Amino acid sequence: RRPEPAAKPVAKPASTGHSRADSFQAAAPSAPTKNTWSGDQPLSQARNAHRTNTKEQFQAALDSDANWFEGDVRKELNRNSPEMRHDTGHEDGDNLTLHEWLTMGKASGRGLKLDIKEGDQMPAVLAELEKVGIREDRLMLNLGFEDMKKWGPEIRERFPNAILAINPPPTDGPVKAGDAAKMVALAKELGGPATFVVRHDLLTDGAIQTFLPAGTVSVWGESKDPVKAGEDLRARGVNGVVDIAGPHGNSWGDKVDAAKNWVKTGWDKLF
């Protein structure tokens, strides 16, 4: 028998300049139609995967019935580029870059909510959104009140049909009608679709009534009974995204992981 020809060496792909997650490709097939999102659906039908920052979280979201994916944006710890990370320091899992998250999110057909934790990352965020070409009816941008005042006009100019998630001005307690009026005024100034986002246990009935003529009301937070909390909020008039999770981060395992990540963050900053 003739000897088998030697296998040709495979060239290594060129570096992309992103993190070690560059080669991650989600394993799930295309989303069922019921899990995709389009702008003609009301936000009350949104099923939000609250954290999709890491490979592991993103894959879990793809395997779920979520039709919205939420990711948090910060500057990478050791690079001057944005990545998907909720905490100021390290967290469990392999974090995706913003480019990777947007590319895979676009392919999934889900709605994509970016929670911008650090406003100075907005120039890079807007550039990546245009580069990847996210459909505006599948895009929501969430910033703190002051950051929205600063960046909202540019967001609206470049993405006129994206949903702006407007948060309350700084407050030490419940969000009342006066706080809500400031949020409504900002929404009217910026124009276009908006949703008013408040932590569910800080939302007052006065705020709800102030919000409703101007846009949808969305909530987030934790509850011992998320289902009942969601039903109660709907009964009070909440007509946007209801994103209530069970208690998180209170177990001993969670606290041990938090301590490990604190040490890793300190090590990274030193070296």
Short mmCIF file of C-alpha atoms in Angstrom, two decimals:
data_model
loop_
_atom_site.label_atom_id
_atom_site.label_comp_id
_atom_site.label_asym_id
_atom_site.label_seq_id
_atom_site.Cartn_x
_atom_site.Cartn_y
_atom_site.Cartn_z
CA ARG A 1 0.00 0.00 0.00
CA ARG A 2 1.12 3.53 -0.70
CA PRO A 3 1.89 5.54 2.41
CA GLU A 4 -0.70 8.12 3.43
CA PRO A 5 0.32 11.70 2.51
CA ALA A 6 1.52 13.76 5.45
CA ALA A 7 -1.02 16.18 6.85
CA LYS A 8 -0.37 19.78 5.94
CA PRO A 9 0.29 22.08 8.90
CA VAL A 10 -2.60 24.39 9.72
CA ALA A 11 -1.71 28.04 9.93
CA LYS A 12 -2.62 29.75 13.18
CA PRO A 13 -5.21 32.52 12.84
CA ALA A 14 -3.90 36.03 13.15
CA SER A 15 -4.45 37.79 16.45
CA THR A 16 -7.58 39.92 16.54
CA GLY A 17 -6.44 42.15 19.35
CA HIS A 18 -9.33 40.99 21.54
CA SER A 19 -9.36 38.85 24.68
CA ARG A 20 -8.80 35.11 25.02
CA ALA A 21 -12.50 34.57 24.24
CA ASP A 22 -11.98 35.56 20.59
CA SER A 23 -12.48 32.07 19.18
CA PHE A 24 -15.69 31.36 21.09
CA GLN A 25 -18.52 30.23 18.87
CA ALA A 26 -21.87 29.56 20.51
CA ALA A 27 -22.96 25.98 19.98
CA ALA A 28 -26.71 26.49 19.83
CA PRO A 29 -28.54 26.46 16.47
CA SER A 30 -30.65 29.36 15.26
CA ALA A 31 -33.27 30.49 17.78
CA PRO A 32 -36.87 29.28 17.40
CA THR A 33 -39.07 32.05 16.02
CA LYS A 34 -40.83 32.44 19.37
CA ASN A 35 -37.49 33.38 20.95
CA THR A 36 -36.51 36.09 18.49
CA TRP A 37 -37.55 39.72 18.78
CA SER A 38 -38.96 42.36 16.47
CA GLY A 39 -40.04 45.93 17.05
CA ASP A 40 -43.73 45.23 16.57
CA GLN A 41 -43.85 43.22 19.81
CA PRO A 42 -44.79 44.99 23.06
CA LEU A 43 -42.09 45.09 25.74
CA SER A 44 -44.45 43.28 28.07
CA GLN A 45 -43.63 40.14 26.07
CA ALA A 46 -39.91 40.44 26.78
CA ARG A 47 -38.24 37.54 28.59
CA ASN A 48 -34.86 38.89 29.64
CA ALA A 49 -31.70 36.88 30.29
CA HIS A 50 -30.28 39.27 32.86
CA ARG A 51 -26.58 38.34 32.63
CA THR A 52 -24.96 37.12 29.43
CA ASN A 53 -21.45 38.52 29.89
CA THR A 54 -19.43 35.30 29.82
CA LYS A 55 -19.21 32.37 27.45
CA GLU A 56 -21.03 30.24 29.97
CA GLN A 57 -23.82 32.75 30.60
CA PHE A 58 -24.31 33.46 26.92
CA GLN A 59 -24.62 29.77 26.07
CA ALA A 60 -27.10 29.26 28.91
CA ALA A 61 -29.18 32.16 27.54
CA LEU A 62 -29.16 30.62 24.06
CA ASP A 63 -30.44 27.38 25.56
CA SER A 64 -33.26 29.19 27.39
CA ASP A 65 -36.52 30.71 26.14
CA ALA A 66 -35.20 34.28 26.60
CA ASN A 67 -35.96 36.66 23.74
CA TRP A 68 -33.82 39.48 25.19
CA PHE A 69 -30.17 39.25 26.23
CA GLU A 70 -28.74 41.80 28.67
CA GLY A 71 -25.02 42.48 28.91
CA ASP A 72 -22.96 44.88 31.02
CA VAL A 73 -20.19 47.00 29.50
CA ARG A 74 -16.97 48.08 31.24
CA LYS A 75 -13.38 48.71 30.21
CA GLU A 76 -11.25 45.58 30.25
CA LEU A 77 -9.12 45.34 33.36
CA ASN A 78 -5.81 45.29 31.47
CA ARG A 79 -6.78 46.80 28.12
CA ASN A 80 -8.27 50.02 26.86
CA SER A 81 -11.23 48.36 25.15
CA PRO A 82 -14.75 47.41 26.28
CA GLU A 83 -15.73 43.97 27.48
CA MET A 84 -18.83 42.41 28.97
CA ARG A 85 -18.47 42.48 32.76
CA HIS A 86 -20.91 43.34 35.54
CA ASP A 87 -18.54 43.84 38.47
CA THR A 88 -15.72 46.35 38.78
CA GLY A 89 -13.31 43.44 39.24
CA HIS A 90 -13.04 39.87 38.10
CA GLU A 91 -16.09 37.62 38.09
CA ASP A 92 -16.68 33.92 37.46
CA GLY A 93 -16.44 32.71 33.87
CA ASP A 94 -14.71 33.77 30.67
CA ASN A 95 -15.85 37.28 29.75
CA LEU A 96 -16.71 38.12 26.15
CA THR A 97 -15.52 41.22 24.37
CA LEU A 98 -18.19 43.68 23.30
CA HIS A 99 -17.54 42.81 19.64
CA GLU A 100 -18.04 39.10 20.28
CA TRP A 101 -21.19 39.67 22.31
CA LEU A 102 -22.75 41.91 19.68
CA THR A 103 -21.83 39.59 16.81
CA MET A 104 -23.32 36.52 18.47
CA GLY A 105 -26.28 38.47 19.78
CA LYS A 106 -27.07 39.69 16.27
CA ALA A 107 -26.94 36.12 14.96
CA SER A 108 -29.28 34.94 17.73
CA GLY A 109 -32.13 37.21 16.62
CA ARG A 110 -32.82 38.30 20.20
CA GLY A 111 -33.30 41.79 21.51
CA LEU A 112 -30.03 43.14 22.88
CA LYS A 113 -29.86 45.35 25.96
CA LEU A 114 -26.55 47.00 26.78
CA ASP A 115 -26.22 48.21 30.37
CA ILE A 116 -23.38 50.73 30.15
CA LYS A 117 -21.68 50.67 33.55
CA GLU A 118 -18.93 53.13 32.57
CA GLY A 119 -20.02 56.07 30.45
CA ASP A 120 -16.51 56.73 29.13
CA GLN A 121 -16.87 53.56 27.06
CA MET A 122 -19.68 55.07 24.97
CA PRO A 123 -17.52 56.12 21.96
CA ALA A 124 -16.30 52.54 21.58
CA VAL A 125 -19.80 51.15 22.17
CA LEU A 126 -21.37 53.31 19.47
CA ALA A 127 -18.58 52.46 17.04
CA GLU A 128 -19.04 48.71 17.62
CA LEU A 129 -22.81 48.96 17.23
CA GLU A 130 -22.38 50.57 13.83
CA LYS A 131 -19.63 48.12 12.84
CA VAL A 132 -21.68 45.03 13.67
CA GLY A 133 -24.92 46.50 12.33
CA ILE A 134 -27.43 45.76 15.09
CA ARG A 135 -31.06 46.22 14.06
CA GLU A 136 -32.43 49.22 15.93
CA ASP A 137 -35.72 47.51 16.76
CA ARG A 138 -33.64 44.91 18.64
CA LEU A 139 -31.47 47.39 20.50
CA MET A 140 -31.85 48.92 23.97
CA LEU A 141 -29.27 51.16 25.63
CA ASN A 142 -29.35 51.57 29.41
CA LEU A 143 -27.34 54.31 31.11
CA GLY A 144 -27.45 56.12 34.42
CA PHE A 145 -29.47 59.34 34.45
CA GLU A 146 -26.52 61.72 34.11
CA ASP A 147 -24.82 59.58 31.45
CA MET A 148 -28.07 59.47 29.49
CA LYS A 149 -28.28 63.26 29.60
CA LYS A 150 -24.73 63.42 28.22
CA TRP A 151 -24.86 60.67 25.61
CA GLY A 152 -28.56 60.45 24.80
CA PRO A 153 -28.49 63.09 22.01
CA GLU A 154 -25.68 61.29 20.16
CA ILE A 155 -27.31 57.89 20.65
CA ARG A 156 -30.56 59.24 19.27
CA GLU A 157 -28.83 60.84 16.29
CA ARG A 158 -27.01 57.64 15.34
CA PHE A 159 -29.69 55.13 16.37
CA PRO A 160 -33.00 57.00 16.13
CA ASN A 161 -35.20 53.93 16.66
CA ALA A 162 -33.29 52.22 19.47
CA ILE A 163 -35.00 52.02 22.87
CA LEU A 164 -33.48 54.29 25.50
CA ALA A 165 -33.73 52.78 28.99
CA ILE A 166 -33.91 55.82 31.26
CA ASN A 167 -32.97 55.36 34.91
CA PRO A 168 -33.94 57.54 37.89
CA PRO A 169 -31.84 60.52 38.95
CA PRO A 170 -29.75 59.83 42.07
CA THR A 171 -32.06 59.19 45.02
CA ASP A 172 -31.72 57.67 48.48
CA GLY A 173 -35.16 56.11 48.53
CA PRO A 174 -38.28 55.32 46.53
CA VAL A 175 -38.71 56.83 43.08
CA LYS A 176 -41.63 59.21 43.44
CA ALA A 177 -43.64 61.28 40.98
CA GLY A 178 -41.14 64.15 41.07
CA ASP A 179 -38.24 61.86 40.10
CA ALA A 180 -40.40 60.30 37.42
CA ALA A 181 -41.21 63.73 35.99
CA LYS A 182 -37.48 64.39 35.47
CA MET A 183 -37.14 61.08 33.62
CA VAL A 184 -40.17 61.86 31.44
CA ALA A 185 -38.77 65.31 30.61
CA LEU A 186 -35.49 63.73 29.49
CA ALA A 187 -37.35 61.17 27.37
CA LYS A 188 -39.32 63.92 25.64
CA GLU A 189 -36.16 65.94 25.05
CA LEU A 190 -34.40 62.98 23.40
CA GLY A 191 -37.44 61.71 21.49
CA GLY A 192 -38.00 58.24 20.07
CA PRO A 193 -38.88 55.04 21.94
CA ALA A 194 -38.07 54.95 25.65
CA THR A 195 -38.73 52.80 28.67
CA PHE A 196 -38.44 53.97 32.28
CA VAL A 197 -36.42 51.52 34.36
CA VAL A 198 -36.72 51.36 38.15
CA ARG A 199 -35.76 48.74 40.74
CA HIS A 200 -39.07 47.12 41.57
CA ASP A 201 -38.98 47.75 45.33
CA LEU A 202 -38.35 51.48 44.79
CA LEU A 203 -41.20 52.04 42.32
CA THR A 204 -44.16 54.04 43.65
CA ASP A 205 -47.66 54.22 42.21
CA GLY A 206 -47.19 57.96 41.70
CA ALA A 207 -44.17 57.30 39.50
CA ILE A 208 -46.06 54.69 37.48
CA GLN A 209 -48.88 57.11 36.74
CA THR A 210 -46.36 59.77 35.69
CA PHE A 211 -44.52 57.37 33.37
CA LEU A 212 -47.41 55.72 31.57
CA PRO A 213 -48.44 58.54 29.20
CA ALA A 214 -44.82 58.93 28.04
CA GLY A 215 -43.53 55.37 27.65
CA THR A 216 -43.39 51.89 29.10
CA VAL A 217 -42.43 51.08 32.69
CA SER A 218 -39.80 48.37 33.21
CA VAL A 219 -38.49 46.87 36.45
CA TRP A 220 -35.62 44.74 37.69
CA GLY A 221 -34.46 43.33 41.01
CA GLU A 222 -34.67 40.30 43.29
CA SER A 223 -37.49 38.72 45.24
CA LYS A 224 -38.05 35.57 47.27
CA ASP A 225 -41.06 34.92 45.03
CA PRO A 226 -40.29 36.38 41.56
CA VAL A 227 -43.52 35.10 40.00
CA LYS A 228 -45.78 36.75 42.56
CA ALA A 229 -43.71 39.93 42.48
CA GLY A 230 -44.13 40.07 38.70
CA GLU A 231 -47.88 39.53 38.91
CA ASP A 232 -48.23 42.28 41.50
CA LEU A 233 -46.22 44.71 39.35
CA ARG A 234 -48.35 43.99 36.30
CA ALA A 235 -51.46 44.62 38.35
CA ARG A 236 -50.05 48.01 39.36
CA GLY A 237 -49.60 49.02 35.71
CA VAL A 238 -46.05 47.96 34.84
CA ASN A 239 -46.22 47.34 31.08
CA GLY A 240 -42.57 46.93 30.05
CA VAL A 241 -39.89 44.38 30.90
CA VAL A 242 -40.37 42.60 34.23
CA ASP A 243 -36.97 41.18 35.14
CA ILE A 244 -37.23 39.81 38.68
CA ALA A 245 -34.80 37.13 39.82
CA GLY A 246 -34.55 35.03 42.96
CA PRO A 247 -32.03 35.90 45.71
CA HIS A 248 -28.45 35.91 44.43
CA GLY A 249 -25.00 36.12 45.96
CA ASN A 250 -26.00 35.30 49.55
CA SER A 251 -24.73 31.72 49.85
CA TRP A 252 -21.33 30.79 51.30
CA GLY A 253 -20.26 29.55 47.88
CA ASP A 254 -21.08 32.92 46.33
CA LYS A 255 -19.10 34.72 49.04
CA VAL A 256 -16.08 32.44 48.56
CA ASP A 257 -16.16 33.08 44.80
CA ALA A 258 -16.38 36.83 45.44
CA ALA A 259 -13.31 36.67 47.67
CA LYS A 260 -11.34 34.74 45.03
CA ASN A 261 -12.27 37.26 42.36
CA TRP A 262 -11.22 40.14 44.63
CA VAL A 263 -7.77 38.57 44.99
CA LYS A 264 -7.50 38.00 41.22
CA THR A 265 -8.40 41.64 40.55
CA GLY A 266 -5.77 42.90 42.97
CA TRP A 267 -3.16 40.63 41.38
CA ASP A 268 -4.02 41.91 37.90
CA LYS A 269 -3.71 45.53 38.98
CA LEU A 270 -0.27 44.86 40.47
CA PHE A 271 1.09 42.91 37.52
#
